[in-house]
XYZ file of C-alpha atoms in Angstrom:
202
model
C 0.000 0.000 0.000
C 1.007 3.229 -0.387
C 0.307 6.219 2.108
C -0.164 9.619 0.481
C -1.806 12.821 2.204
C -4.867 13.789 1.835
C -6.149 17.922 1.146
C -9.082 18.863 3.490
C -11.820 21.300 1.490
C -14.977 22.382 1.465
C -17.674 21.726 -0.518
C -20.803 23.868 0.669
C -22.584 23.715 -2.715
C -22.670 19.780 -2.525
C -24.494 19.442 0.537
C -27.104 22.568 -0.312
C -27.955 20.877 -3.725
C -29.337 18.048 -1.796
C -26.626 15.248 -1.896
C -27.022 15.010 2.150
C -28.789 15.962 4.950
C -26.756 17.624 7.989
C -26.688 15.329 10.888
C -28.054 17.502 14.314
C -24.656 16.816 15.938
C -20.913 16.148 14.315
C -17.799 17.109 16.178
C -16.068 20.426 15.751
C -12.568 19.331 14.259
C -12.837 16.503 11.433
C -9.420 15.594 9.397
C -8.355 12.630 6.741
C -5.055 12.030 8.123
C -4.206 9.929 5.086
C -5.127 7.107 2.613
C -3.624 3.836 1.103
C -4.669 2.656 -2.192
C -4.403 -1.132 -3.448
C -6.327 -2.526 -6.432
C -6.135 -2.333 -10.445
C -8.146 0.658 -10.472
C -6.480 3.243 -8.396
C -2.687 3.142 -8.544
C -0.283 4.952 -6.095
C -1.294 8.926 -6.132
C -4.523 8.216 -8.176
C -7.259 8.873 -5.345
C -7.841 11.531 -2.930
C -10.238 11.860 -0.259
C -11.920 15.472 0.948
C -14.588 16.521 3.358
C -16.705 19.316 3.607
C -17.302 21.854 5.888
C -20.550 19.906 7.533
C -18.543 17.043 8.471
C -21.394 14.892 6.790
C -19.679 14.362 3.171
C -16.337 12.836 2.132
C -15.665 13.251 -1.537
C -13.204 10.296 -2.933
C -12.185 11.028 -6.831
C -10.094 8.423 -8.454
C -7.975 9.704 -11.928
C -7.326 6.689 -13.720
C -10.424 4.186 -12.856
C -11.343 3.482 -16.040
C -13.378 -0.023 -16.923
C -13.693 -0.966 -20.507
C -15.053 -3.629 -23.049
C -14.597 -4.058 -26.855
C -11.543 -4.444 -29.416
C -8.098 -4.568 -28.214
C -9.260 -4.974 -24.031
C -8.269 -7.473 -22.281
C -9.833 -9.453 -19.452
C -8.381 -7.109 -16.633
C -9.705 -4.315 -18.303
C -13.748 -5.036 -17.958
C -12.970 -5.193 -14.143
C -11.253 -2.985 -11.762
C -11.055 -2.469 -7.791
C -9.732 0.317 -5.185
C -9.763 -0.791 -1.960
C -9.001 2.615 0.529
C -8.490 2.911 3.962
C -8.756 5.791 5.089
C -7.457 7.001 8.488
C -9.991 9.634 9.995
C -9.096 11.672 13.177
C -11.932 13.555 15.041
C -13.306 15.362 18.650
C -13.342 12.991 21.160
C -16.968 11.260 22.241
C -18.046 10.528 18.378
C -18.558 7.882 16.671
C -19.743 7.858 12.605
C -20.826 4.901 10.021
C -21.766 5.329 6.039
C -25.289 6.188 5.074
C -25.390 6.603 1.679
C -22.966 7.060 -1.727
C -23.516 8.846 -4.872
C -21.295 8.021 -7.822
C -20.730 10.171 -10.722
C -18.742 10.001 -13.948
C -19.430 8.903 -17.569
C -20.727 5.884 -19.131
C -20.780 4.375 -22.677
C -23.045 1.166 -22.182
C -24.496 -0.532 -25.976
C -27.661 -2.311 -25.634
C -27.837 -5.805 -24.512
C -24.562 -5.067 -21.941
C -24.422 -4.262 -18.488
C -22.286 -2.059 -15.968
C -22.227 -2.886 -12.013
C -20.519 -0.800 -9.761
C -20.235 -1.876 -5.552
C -19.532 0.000 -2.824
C -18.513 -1.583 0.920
C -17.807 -0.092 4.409
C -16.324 -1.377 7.388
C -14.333 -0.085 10.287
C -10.983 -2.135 11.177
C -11.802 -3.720 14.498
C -15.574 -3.436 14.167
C -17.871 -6.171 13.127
C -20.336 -5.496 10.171
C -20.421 -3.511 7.024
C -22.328 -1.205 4.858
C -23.055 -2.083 0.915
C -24.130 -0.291 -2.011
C -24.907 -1.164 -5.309
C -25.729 0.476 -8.242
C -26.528 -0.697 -12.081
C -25.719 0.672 -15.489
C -27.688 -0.777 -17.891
C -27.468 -0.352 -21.705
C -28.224 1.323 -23.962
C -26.953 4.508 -22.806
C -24.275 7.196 -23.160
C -23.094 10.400 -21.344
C -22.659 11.490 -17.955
C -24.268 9.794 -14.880
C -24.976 10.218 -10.760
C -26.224 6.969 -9.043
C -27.202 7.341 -5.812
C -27.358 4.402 -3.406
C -28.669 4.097 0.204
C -27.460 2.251 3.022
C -28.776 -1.201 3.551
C -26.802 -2.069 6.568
C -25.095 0.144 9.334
C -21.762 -0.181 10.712
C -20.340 2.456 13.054
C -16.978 3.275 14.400
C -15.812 2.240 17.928
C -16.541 4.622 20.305
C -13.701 6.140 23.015
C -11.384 7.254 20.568
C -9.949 10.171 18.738
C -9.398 8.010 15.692
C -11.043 5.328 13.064
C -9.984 3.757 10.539
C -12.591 3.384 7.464
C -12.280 0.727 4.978
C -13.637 1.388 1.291
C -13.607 -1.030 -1.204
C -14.801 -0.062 -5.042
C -15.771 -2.457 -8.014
C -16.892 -1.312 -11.478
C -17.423 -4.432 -14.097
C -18.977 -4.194 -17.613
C -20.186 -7.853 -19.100
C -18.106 -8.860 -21.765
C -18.868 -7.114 -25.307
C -17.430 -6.953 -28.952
C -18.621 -3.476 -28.895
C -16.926 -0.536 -27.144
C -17.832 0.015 -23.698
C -16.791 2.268 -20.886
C -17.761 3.045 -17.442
C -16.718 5.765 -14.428
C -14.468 8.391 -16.900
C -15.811 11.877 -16.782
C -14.803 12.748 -20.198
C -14.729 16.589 -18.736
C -12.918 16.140 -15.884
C -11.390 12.597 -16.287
C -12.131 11.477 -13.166
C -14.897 9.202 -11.203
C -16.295 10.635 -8.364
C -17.500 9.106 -5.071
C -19.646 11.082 -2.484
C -19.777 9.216 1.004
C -22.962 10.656 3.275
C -21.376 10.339 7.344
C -23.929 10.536 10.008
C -22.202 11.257 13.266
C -23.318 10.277 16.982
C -22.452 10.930 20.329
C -20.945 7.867 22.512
């Protein structure tokens, strides 16, 4: 794995469009004190991981996550994975889980083929985990925003400062002789993943 820093932001204009809704309480002080990235889709310096000024929304954009079908691909290229773990250090008396993802980027999908991209949670140390899934069916081309809503709750331990949040990302497109592409925002190039945090007192 490989350990690179991680920018804090904000990113006001997410939350007011809707994305989330505020949790009533969230600690004063949030910070990503850094991520590690292992799979095909995100190599070393590839992802980072924001939050906003709410506390209630990371935003995780990968660069080069691109999944693709057609001439000249390969088998590794209709699948990729990220797993990140991302080390989160907050006020003291909190505790957080997952409660919903939205995933934006582009997708070029012919008819008859089909895109699946999965999202999981857990917490090292902590028993359960959260899971998302979302479909992209064909036909279809141009930009998309899947939003997915927790199915299962996991939260962090409680009576620390610190947790340690596992992510782990799939995109797959079924095999096709025809071009096909999934989670490359042909504006920006990259795949976006917005992570809704509810917050709790212990």
């Amino acid at each position: 794995m490989h350990l690179i820093p991680a920018t804090l932001g904000l990113f006001t204009g997410l939350a007011s469009a809707g994305l989330i809704v505020p949790s009533a309480v969230a600690p004063s002080s949030v910070r990503v004190l850094g991520v590690s990235l292992l799979g095909s889709g995100c190599p070393a310096g590839s992802a980072d991981v924001q939050i906003d000024a709410t506390k209630t929304l990371l935003e995780v954009t990968f660069s080069t996550y691109v999944v693709q079908t057609g001439p000249g691909t390969m088998a590794a290229d209709w699948r990729k994975n990220c797993k990140l773990t991302i080390n989160m250090a907050y006020d003291e008396g909190f505790q957080f889980a997952t409660t919903g993802t939205d995933m934006i980027g582009f997708a070029q999908i012919p008819k008859g083929s089909k895109g699946l991209c999965t999202n999981t949670f857990d917490f090292t140390g902590v028993s359960g985990q959260s899971y998302y899934q979302v479909k992209l069916e064909g036909e279809m081309e141009g930009p998309f925003k899947l939003h997915s809503d927790v199915d299962s709750t996991s939260w962090s331990q409680c009576g620390g400062t610190t947790a340690i949040m596992n992510m782990n990302t799939q995109c797959n497109i079924s095999p096709t002789k025809q071009q096909a592409l999934i989670a490359v925002d042909r504006i920006s190039g990259k795949v976006t993943v917005n992570v809704s945090v509810a917050w709790k007192k212990c």
